[in-house]
N, CA and C of each residue as an Amber inpcrd file, in Angstrom:
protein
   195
  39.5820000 -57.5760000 -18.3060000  39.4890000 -56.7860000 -17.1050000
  38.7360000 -55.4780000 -17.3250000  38.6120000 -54.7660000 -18.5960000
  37.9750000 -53.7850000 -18.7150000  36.5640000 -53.7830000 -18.2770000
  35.8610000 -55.0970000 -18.3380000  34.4400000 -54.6610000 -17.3620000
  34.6480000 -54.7350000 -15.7940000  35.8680000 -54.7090000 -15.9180000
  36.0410000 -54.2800000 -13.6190000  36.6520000 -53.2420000 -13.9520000
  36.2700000 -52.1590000 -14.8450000  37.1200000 -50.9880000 -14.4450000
  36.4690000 -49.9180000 -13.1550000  36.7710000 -49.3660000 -12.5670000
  36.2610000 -48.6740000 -11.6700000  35.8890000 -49.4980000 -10.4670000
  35.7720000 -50.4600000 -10.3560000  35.4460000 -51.5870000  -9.6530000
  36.2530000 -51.9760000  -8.6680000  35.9890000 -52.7460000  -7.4430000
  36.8210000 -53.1960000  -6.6120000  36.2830000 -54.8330000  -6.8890000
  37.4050000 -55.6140000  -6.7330000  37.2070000 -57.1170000  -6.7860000
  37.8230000 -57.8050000  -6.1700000  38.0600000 -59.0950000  -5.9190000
  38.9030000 -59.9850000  -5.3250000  39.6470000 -60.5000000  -6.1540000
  40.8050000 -60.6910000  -6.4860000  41.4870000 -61.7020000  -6.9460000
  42.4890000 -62.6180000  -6.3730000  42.8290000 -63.8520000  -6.6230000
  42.9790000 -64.9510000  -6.2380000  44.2150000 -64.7100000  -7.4720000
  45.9380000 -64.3580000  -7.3200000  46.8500000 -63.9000000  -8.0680000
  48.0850000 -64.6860000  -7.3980000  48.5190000 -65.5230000  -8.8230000
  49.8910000 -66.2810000  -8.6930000  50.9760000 -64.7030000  -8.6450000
  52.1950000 -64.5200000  -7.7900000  53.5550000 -63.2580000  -8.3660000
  54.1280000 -64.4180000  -9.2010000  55.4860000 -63.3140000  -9.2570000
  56.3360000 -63.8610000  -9.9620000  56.9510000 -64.7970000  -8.9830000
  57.2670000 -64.8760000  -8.4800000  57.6800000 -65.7410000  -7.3560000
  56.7220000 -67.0020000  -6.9850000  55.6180000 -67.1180000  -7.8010000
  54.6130000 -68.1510000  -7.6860000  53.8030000 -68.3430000  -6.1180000
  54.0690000 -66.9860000  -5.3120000  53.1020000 -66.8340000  -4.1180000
  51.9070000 -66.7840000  -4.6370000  50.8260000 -67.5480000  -3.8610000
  49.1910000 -67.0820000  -4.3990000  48.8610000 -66.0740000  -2.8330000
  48.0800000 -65.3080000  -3.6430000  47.5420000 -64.3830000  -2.7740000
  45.7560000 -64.1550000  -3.1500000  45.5110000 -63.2810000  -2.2740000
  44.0420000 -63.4160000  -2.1980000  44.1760000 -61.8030000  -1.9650000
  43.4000000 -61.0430000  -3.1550000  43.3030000 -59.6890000  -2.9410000
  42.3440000 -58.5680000  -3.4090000  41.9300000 -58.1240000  -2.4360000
  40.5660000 -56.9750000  -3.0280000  41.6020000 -55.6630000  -3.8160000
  41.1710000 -55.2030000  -4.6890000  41.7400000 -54.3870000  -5.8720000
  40.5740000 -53.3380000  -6.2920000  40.9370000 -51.8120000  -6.6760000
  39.6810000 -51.3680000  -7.4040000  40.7120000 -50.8440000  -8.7960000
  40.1630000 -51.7370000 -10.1090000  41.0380000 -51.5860000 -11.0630000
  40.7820000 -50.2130000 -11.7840000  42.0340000 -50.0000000 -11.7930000
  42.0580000 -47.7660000 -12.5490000  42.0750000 -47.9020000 -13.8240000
  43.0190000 -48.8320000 -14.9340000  42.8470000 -48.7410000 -16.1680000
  43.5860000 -50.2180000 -16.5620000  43.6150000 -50.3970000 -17.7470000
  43.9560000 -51.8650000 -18.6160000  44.5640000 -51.5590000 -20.0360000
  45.7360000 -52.1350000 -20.1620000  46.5750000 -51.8810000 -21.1540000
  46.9270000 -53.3750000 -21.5010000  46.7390000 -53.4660000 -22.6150000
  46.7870000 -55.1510000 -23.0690000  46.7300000 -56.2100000 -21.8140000
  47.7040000 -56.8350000 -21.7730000  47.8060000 -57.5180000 -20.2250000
  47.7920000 -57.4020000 -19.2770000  48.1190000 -56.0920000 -19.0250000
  48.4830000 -55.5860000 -17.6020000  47.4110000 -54.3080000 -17.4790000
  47.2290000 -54.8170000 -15.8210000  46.4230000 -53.6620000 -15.0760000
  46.9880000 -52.7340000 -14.0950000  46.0690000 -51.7730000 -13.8800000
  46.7980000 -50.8750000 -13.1300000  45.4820000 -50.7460000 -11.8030000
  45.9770000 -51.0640000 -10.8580000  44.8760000 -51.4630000  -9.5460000
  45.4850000 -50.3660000  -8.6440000  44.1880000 -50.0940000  -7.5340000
  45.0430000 -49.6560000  -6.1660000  44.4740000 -50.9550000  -5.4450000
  45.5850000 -51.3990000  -4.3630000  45.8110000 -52.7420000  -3.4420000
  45.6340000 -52.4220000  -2.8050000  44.3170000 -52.9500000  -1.5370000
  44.0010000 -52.7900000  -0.5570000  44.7940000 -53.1970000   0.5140000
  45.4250000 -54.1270000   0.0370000  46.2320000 -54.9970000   1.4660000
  47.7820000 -54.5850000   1.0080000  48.0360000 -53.6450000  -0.0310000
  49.1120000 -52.8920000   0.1930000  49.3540000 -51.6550000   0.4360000
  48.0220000 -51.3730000   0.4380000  47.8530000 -49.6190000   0.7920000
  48.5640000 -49.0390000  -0.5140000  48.2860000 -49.2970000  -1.9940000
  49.3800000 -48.6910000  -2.8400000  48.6530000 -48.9130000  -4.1700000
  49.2120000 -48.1440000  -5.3670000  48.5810000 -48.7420000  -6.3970000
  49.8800000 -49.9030000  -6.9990000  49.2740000 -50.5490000  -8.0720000
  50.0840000 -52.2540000  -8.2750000  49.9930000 -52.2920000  -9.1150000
  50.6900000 -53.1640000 -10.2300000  50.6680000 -53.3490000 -11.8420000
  50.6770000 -54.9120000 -11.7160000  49.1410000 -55.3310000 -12.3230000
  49.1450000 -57.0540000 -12.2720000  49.0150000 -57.4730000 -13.4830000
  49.7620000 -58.5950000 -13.5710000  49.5450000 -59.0970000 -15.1460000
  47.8760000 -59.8580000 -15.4310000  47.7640000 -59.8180000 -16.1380000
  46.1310000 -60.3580000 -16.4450000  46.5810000 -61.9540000 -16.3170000
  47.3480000 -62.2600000 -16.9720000  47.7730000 -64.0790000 -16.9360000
  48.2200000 -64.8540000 -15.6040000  48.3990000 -63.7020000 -14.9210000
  48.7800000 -64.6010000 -13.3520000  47.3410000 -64.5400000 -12.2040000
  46.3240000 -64.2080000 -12.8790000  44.8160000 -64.1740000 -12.5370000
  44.1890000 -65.2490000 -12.2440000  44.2230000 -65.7910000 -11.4490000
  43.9650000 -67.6330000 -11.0510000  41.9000000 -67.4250000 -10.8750000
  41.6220000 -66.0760000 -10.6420000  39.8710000 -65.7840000 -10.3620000
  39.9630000 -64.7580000 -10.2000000  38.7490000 -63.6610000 -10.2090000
  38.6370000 -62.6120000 -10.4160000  37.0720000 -62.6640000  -9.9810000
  36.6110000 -61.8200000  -9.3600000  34.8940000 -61.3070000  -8.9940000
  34.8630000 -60.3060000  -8.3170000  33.5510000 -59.2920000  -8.3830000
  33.2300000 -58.4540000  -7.4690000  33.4250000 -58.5180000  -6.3890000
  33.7160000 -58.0000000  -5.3930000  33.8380000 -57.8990000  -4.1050000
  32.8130000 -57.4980000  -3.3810000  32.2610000 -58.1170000  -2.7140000
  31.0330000 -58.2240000  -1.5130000  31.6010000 -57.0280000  -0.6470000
  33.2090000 -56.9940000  -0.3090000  33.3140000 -56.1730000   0.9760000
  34.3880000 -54.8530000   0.1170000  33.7210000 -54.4150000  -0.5280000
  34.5280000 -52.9290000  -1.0700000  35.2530000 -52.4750000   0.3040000
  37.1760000 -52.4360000  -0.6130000  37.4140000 -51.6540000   0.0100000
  38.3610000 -52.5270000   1.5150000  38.1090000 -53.4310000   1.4000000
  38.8410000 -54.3600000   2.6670000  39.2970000 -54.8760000   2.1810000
  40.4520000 -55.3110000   2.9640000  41.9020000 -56.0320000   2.8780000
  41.7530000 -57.2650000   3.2260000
């Protein structure tokens, strides 16, 4: 994840609860597994595990939910 740092992207993320979601993110920093994002479609910043990452890419629409 460290080359999406500063970046907003989409990811395509199993929870713990095994919901998939679909979510634009601009990632703040990366600590072994886990990232530290602000969530567009939660209005918040989020702690995602790198392993529940089903896809990951740039985002065409910075910034939307």
């Amino acid at each position: 994840m460290e080359r999406f740092l500063g970046k907003v992207v989409q990811l395509i993320y199993i929870d713990r609860k095994r919901n998939v979601s679909i979510r634009n993110v601009r990632i703040i920093s990366v600590k072994g597994k886990q990232f530290k994002a602000y969530c567009y479609s939660a209005g918040a910043m989020r702690i995602f595990n790198e392993d529940h990452v089903v896809d990951v890419e740039v985002s065409k629409q910075a910034g939307k939910a």
